[in-house]
Tab-separated table of N, CA and C in Angstrom:
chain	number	residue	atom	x	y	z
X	1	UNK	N	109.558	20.712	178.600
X	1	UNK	CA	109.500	20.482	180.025
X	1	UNK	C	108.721	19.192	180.268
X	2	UNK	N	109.580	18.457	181.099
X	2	UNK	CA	108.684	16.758	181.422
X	2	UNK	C	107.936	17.075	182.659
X	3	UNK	N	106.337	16.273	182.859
X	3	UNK	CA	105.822	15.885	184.000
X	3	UNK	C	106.699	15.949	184.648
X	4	UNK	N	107.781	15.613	184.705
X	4	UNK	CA	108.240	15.765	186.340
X	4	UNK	C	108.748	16.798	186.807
X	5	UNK	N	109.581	17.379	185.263
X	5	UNK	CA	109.755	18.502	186.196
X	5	UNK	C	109.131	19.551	186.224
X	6	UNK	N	107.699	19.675	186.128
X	6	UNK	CA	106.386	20.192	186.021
X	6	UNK	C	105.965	19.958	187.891
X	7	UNK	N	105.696	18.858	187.899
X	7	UNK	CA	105.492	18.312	189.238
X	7	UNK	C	106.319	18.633	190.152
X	8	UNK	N	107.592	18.683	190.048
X	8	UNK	CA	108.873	18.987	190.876
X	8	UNK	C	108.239	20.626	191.259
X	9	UNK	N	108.455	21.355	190.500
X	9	UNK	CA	107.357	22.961	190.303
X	9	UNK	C	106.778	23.012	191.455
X	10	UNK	N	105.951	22.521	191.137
X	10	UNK	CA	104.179	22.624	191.690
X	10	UNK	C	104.795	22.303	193.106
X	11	UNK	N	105.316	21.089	193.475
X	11	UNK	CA	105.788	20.758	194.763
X	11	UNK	C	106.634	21.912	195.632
X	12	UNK	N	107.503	22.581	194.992
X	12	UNK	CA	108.760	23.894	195.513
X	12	UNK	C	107.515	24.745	195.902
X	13	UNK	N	106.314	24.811	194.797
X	13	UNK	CA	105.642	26.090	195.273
X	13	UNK	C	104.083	25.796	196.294
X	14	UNK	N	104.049	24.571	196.500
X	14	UNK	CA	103.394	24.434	197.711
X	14	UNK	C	104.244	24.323	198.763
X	15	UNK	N	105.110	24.104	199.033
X	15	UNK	CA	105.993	24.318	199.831
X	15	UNK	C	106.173	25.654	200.717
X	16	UNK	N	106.563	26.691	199.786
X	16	UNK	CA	106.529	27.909	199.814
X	16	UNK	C	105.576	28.779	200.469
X	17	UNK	N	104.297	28.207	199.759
X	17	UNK	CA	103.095	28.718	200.266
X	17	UNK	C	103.078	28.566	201.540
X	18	UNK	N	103.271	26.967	201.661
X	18	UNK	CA	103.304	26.685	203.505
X	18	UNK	C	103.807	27.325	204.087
X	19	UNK	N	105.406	27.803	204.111
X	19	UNK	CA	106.386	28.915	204.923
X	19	UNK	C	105.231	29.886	204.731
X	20	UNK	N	104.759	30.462	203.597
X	20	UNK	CA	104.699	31.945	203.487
X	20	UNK	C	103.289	31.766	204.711
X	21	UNK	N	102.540	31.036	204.468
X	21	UNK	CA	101.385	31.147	206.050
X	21	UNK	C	102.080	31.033	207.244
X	22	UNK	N	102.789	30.380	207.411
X	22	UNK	CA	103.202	29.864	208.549
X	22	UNK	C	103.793	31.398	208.916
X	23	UNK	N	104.472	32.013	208.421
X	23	UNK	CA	104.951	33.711	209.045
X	23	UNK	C	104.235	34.262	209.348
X	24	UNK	N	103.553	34.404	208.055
X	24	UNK	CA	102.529	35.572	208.204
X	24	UNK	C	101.343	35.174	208.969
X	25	UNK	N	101.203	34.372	210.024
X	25	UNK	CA	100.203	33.734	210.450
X	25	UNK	C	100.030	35.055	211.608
X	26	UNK	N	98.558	35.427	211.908
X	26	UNK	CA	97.739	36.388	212.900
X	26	UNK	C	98.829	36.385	214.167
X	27	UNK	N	98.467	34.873	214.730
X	27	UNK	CA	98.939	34.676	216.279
X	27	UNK	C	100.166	35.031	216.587
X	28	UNK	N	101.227	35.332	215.813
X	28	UNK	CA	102.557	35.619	215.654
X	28	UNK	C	102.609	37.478	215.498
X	29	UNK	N	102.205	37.845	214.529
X	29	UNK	CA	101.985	39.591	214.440
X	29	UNK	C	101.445	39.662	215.876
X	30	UNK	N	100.213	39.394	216.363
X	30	UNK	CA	99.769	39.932	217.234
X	30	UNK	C	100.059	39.876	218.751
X	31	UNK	N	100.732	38.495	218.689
X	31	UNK	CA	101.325	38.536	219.852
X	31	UNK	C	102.782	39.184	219.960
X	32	UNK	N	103.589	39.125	218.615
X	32	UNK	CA	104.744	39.988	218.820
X	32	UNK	C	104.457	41.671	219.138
X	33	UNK	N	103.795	42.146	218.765
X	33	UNK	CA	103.047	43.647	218.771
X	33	UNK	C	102.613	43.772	220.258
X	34	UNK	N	101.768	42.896	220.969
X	34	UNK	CA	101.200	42.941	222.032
X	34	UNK	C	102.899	43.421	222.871
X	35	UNK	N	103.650	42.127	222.427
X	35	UNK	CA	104.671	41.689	223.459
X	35	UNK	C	105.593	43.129	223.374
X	36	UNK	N	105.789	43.552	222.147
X	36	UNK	CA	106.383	44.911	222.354
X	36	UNK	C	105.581	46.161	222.772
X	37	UNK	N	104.686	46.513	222.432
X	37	UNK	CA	104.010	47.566	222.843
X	37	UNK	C	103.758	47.121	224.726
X	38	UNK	N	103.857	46.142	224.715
X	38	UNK	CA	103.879	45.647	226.395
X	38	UNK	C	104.953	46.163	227.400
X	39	UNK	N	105.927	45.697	226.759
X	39	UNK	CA	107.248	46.056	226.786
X	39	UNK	C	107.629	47.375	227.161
X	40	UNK	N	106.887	48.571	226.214
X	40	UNK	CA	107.395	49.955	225.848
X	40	UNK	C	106.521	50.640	227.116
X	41	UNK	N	105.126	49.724	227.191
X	41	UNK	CA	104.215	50.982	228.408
X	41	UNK	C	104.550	50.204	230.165
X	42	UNK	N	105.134	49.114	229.768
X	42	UNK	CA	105.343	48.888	231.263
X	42	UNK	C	106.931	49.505	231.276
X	43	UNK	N	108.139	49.821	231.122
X	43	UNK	CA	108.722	50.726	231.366
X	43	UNK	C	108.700	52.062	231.361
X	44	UNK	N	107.506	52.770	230.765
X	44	UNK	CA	106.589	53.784	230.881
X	44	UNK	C	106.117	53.744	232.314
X	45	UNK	N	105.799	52.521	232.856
X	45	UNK	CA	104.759	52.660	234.107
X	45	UNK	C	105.782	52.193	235.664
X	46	UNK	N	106.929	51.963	235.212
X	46	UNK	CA	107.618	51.492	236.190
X	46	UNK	C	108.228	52.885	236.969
X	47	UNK	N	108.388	54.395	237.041
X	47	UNK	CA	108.057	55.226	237.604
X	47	UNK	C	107.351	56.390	237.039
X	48	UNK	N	106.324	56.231	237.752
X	48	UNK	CA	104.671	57.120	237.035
X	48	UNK	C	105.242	58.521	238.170
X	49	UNK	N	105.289	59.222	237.474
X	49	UNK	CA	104.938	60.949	237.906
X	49	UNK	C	104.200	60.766	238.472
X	50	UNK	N	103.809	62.111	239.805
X	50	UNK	CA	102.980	62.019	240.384
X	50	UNK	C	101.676	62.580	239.774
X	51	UNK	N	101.972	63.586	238.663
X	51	UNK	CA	100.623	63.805	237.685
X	51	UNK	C	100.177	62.606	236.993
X	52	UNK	N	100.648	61.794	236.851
X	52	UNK	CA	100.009	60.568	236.156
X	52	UNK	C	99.023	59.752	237.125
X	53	UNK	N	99.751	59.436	238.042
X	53	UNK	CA	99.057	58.978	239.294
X	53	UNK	C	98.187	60.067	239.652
X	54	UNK	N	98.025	61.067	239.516
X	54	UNK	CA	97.034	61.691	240.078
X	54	UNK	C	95.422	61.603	238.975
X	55	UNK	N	96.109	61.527	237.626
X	55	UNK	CA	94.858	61.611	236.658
X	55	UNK	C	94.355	60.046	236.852
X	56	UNK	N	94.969	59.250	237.329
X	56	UNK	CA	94.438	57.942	237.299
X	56	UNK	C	94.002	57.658	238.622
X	57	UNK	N	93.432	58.468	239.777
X	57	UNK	CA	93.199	58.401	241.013
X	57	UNK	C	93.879	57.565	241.442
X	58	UNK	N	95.422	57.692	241.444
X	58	UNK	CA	96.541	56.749	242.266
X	58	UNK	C	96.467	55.405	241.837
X	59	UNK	N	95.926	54.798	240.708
X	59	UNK	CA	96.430	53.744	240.121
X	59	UNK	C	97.267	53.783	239.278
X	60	UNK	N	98.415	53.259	239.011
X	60	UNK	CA	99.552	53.304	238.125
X	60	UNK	C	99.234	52.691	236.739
X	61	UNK	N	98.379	52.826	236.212
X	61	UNK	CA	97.713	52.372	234.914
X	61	UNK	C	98.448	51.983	233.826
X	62	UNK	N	99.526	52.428	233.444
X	62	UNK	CA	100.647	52.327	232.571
X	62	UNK	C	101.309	50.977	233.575
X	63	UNK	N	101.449	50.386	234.004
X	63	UNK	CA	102.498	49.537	234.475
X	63	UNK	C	101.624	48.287	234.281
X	64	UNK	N	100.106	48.472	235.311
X	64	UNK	CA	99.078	47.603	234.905
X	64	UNK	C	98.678	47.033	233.790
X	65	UNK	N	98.356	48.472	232.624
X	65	UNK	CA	97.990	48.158	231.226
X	65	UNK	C	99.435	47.104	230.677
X	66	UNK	N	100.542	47.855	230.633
X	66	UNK	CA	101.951	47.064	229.912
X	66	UNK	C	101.822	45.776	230.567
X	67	UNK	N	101.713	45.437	231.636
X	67	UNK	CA	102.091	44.071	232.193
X	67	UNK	C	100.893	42.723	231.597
X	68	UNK	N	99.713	43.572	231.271
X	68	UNK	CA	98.297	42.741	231.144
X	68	UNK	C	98.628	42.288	229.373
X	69	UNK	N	99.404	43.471	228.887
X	69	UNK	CA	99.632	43.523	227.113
X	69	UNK	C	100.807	42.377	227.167
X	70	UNK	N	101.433	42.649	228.060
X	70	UNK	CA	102.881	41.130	227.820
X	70	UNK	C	102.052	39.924	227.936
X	71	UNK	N	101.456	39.536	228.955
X	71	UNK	CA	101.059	38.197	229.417
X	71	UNK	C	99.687	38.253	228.079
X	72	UNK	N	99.318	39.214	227.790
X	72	UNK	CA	98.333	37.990	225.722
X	72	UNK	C	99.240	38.275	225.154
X	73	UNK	N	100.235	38.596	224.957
X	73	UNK	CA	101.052	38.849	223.832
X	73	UNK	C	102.033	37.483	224.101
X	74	UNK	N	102.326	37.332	224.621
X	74	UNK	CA	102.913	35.843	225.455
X	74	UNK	C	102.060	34.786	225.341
X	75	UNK	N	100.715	34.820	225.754
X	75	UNK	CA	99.818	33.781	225.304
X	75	UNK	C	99.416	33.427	224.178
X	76	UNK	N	99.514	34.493	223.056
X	76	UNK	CA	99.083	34.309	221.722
X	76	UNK	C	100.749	33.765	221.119
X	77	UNK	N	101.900	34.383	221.627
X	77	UNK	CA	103.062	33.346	221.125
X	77	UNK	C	102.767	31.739	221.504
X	78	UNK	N	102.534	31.497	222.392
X	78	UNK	CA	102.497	29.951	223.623
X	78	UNK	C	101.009	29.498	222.795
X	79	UNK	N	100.470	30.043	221.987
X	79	UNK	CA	99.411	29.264	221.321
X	79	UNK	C	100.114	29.131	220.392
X	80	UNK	N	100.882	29.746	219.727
X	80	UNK	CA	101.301	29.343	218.268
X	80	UNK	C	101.771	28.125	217.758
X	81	UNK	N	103.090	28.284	219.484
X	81	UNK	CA	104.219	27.365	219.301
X	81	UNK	C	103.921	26.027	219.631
X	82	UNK	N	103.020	25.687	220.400
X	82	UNK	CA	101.619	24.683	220.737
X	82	UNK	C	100.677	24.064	219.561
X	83	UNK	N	100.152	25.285	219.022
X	83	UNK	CA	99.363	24.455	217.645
X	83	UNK	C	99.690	25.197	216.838
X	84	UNK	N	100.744	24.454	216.389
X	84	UNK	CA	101.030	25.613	215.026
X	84	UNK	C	100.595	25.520	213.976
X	85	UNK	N	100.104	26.215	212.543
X	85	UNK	CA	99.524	26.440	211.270
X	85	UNK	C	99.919	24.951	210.718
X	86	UNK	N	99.083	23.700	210.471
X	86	UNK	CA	99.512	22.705	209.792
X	86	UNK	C	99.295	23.137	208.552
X	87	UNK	N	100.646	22.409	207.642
X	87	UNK	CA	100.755	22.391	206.404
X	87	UNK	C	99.081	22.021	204.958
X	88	UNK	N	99.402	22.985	204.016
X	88	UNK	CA	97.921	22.098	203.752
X	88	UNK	C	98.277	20.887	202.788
X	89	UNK	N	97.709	20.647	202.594
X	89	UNK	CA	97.067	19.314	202.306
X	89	UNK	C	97.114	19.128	200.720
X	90	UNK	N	98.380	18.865	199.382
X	90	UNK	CA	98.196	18.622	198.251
X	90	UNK	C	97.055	18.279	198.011
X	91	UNK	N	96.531	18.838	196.929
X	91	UNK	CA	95.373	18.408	195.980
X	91	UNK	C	95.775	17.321	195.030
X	92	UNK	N	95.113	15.709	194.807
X	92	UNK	CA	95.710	15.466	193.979
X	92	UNK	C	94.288	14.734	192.961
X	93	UNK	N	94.280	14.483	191.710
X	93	UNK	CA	93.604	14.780	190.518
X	93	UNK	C	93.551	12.746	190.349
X	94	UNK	N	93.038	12.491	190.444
X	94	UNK	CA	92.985	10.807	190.016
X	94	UNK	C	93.252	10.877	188.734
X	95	UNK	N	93.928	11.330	188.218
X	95	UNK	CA	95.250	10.667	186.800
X	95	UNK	C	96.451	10.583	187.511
X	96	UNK	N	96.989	10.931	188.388
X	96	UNK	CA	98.065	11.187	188.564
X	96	UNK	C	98.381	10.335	189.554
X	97	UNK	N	99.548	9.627	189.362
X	97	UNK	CA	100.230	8.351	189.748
X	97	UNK	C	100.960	8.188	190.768
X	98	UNK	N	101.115	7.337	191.990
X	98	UNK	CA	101.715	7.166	192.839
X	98	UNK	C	103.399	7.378	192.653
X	99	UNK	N	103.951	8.416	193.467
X	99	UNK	CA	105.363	8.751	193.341
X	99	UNK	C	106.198	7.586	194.888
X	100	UNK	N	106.967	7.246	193.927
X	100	UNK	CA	107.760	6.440	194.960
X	100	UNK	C	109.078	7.439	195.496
C-alpha cells in the first residue's frame, strides 16, 4: 500500500466522521423530539374534555404545553440550520507535504 493511498484512507475517513457529527449532532435530536412530541400534545389539547379543563382550573394546558414544545423544537432546528456543526479541522504532522 503507497502513501497515497494510505492518505486517500485517512481523508474518506475524516470525511465520514464529519457526516457522522453532523447527524448525530444534539440540536437536531432535540429539536426533532421537541417538534414531535409538540405535535402529538397540541392535538391532544386542541379539544380538552371538560375533566381536563377542570383539573387544570380551566386552563387548557395540553394545547399551551404542545404549542410552547413546537416553537424550541423549531428554534433548536433554526439554530442548527443557521450555525451548523463546522467540519473539523485535519491534523497535519510537518513531514507531510503539500498536496496539489
Amino acid at each position: 500500500m503507497s502513501e497515497h493511498d494510505v492518505q486517500r484512507e485517512v481523508t474518506e475517513l475524516q470525511s465520514k466522521s464529519a457526516t457522522a457529527a453532523r447527524i448525530f449532532d444534539l440540536r437536531r435530536i432535540i429539536g426533532g423530539l421537541f417538534v414531535l412530541y409538540g405535535i402529538i400534545v397540541t392535538i391532544a389539547g386542541i379539544n380538552p374534555s371538560d375533566a381536563n379543563l377542570d383539573k387544570a382550573e380551566g386552563v387548557n394546558i395540553n394545547l399551551w404545553t404542545g404549542l410552547g414544545m413546537l416553537l424550541l423544537g423549531i428554534f433548536f432546528l433554526v439554530w442548527l440550520k443557521l450555525r451548523p456543526t463546522p467540519p473539523p479541522v485535519p491534523k497535519s504532522t510537518p513531514d507531510e507535504e503539500p498536496t496539489e
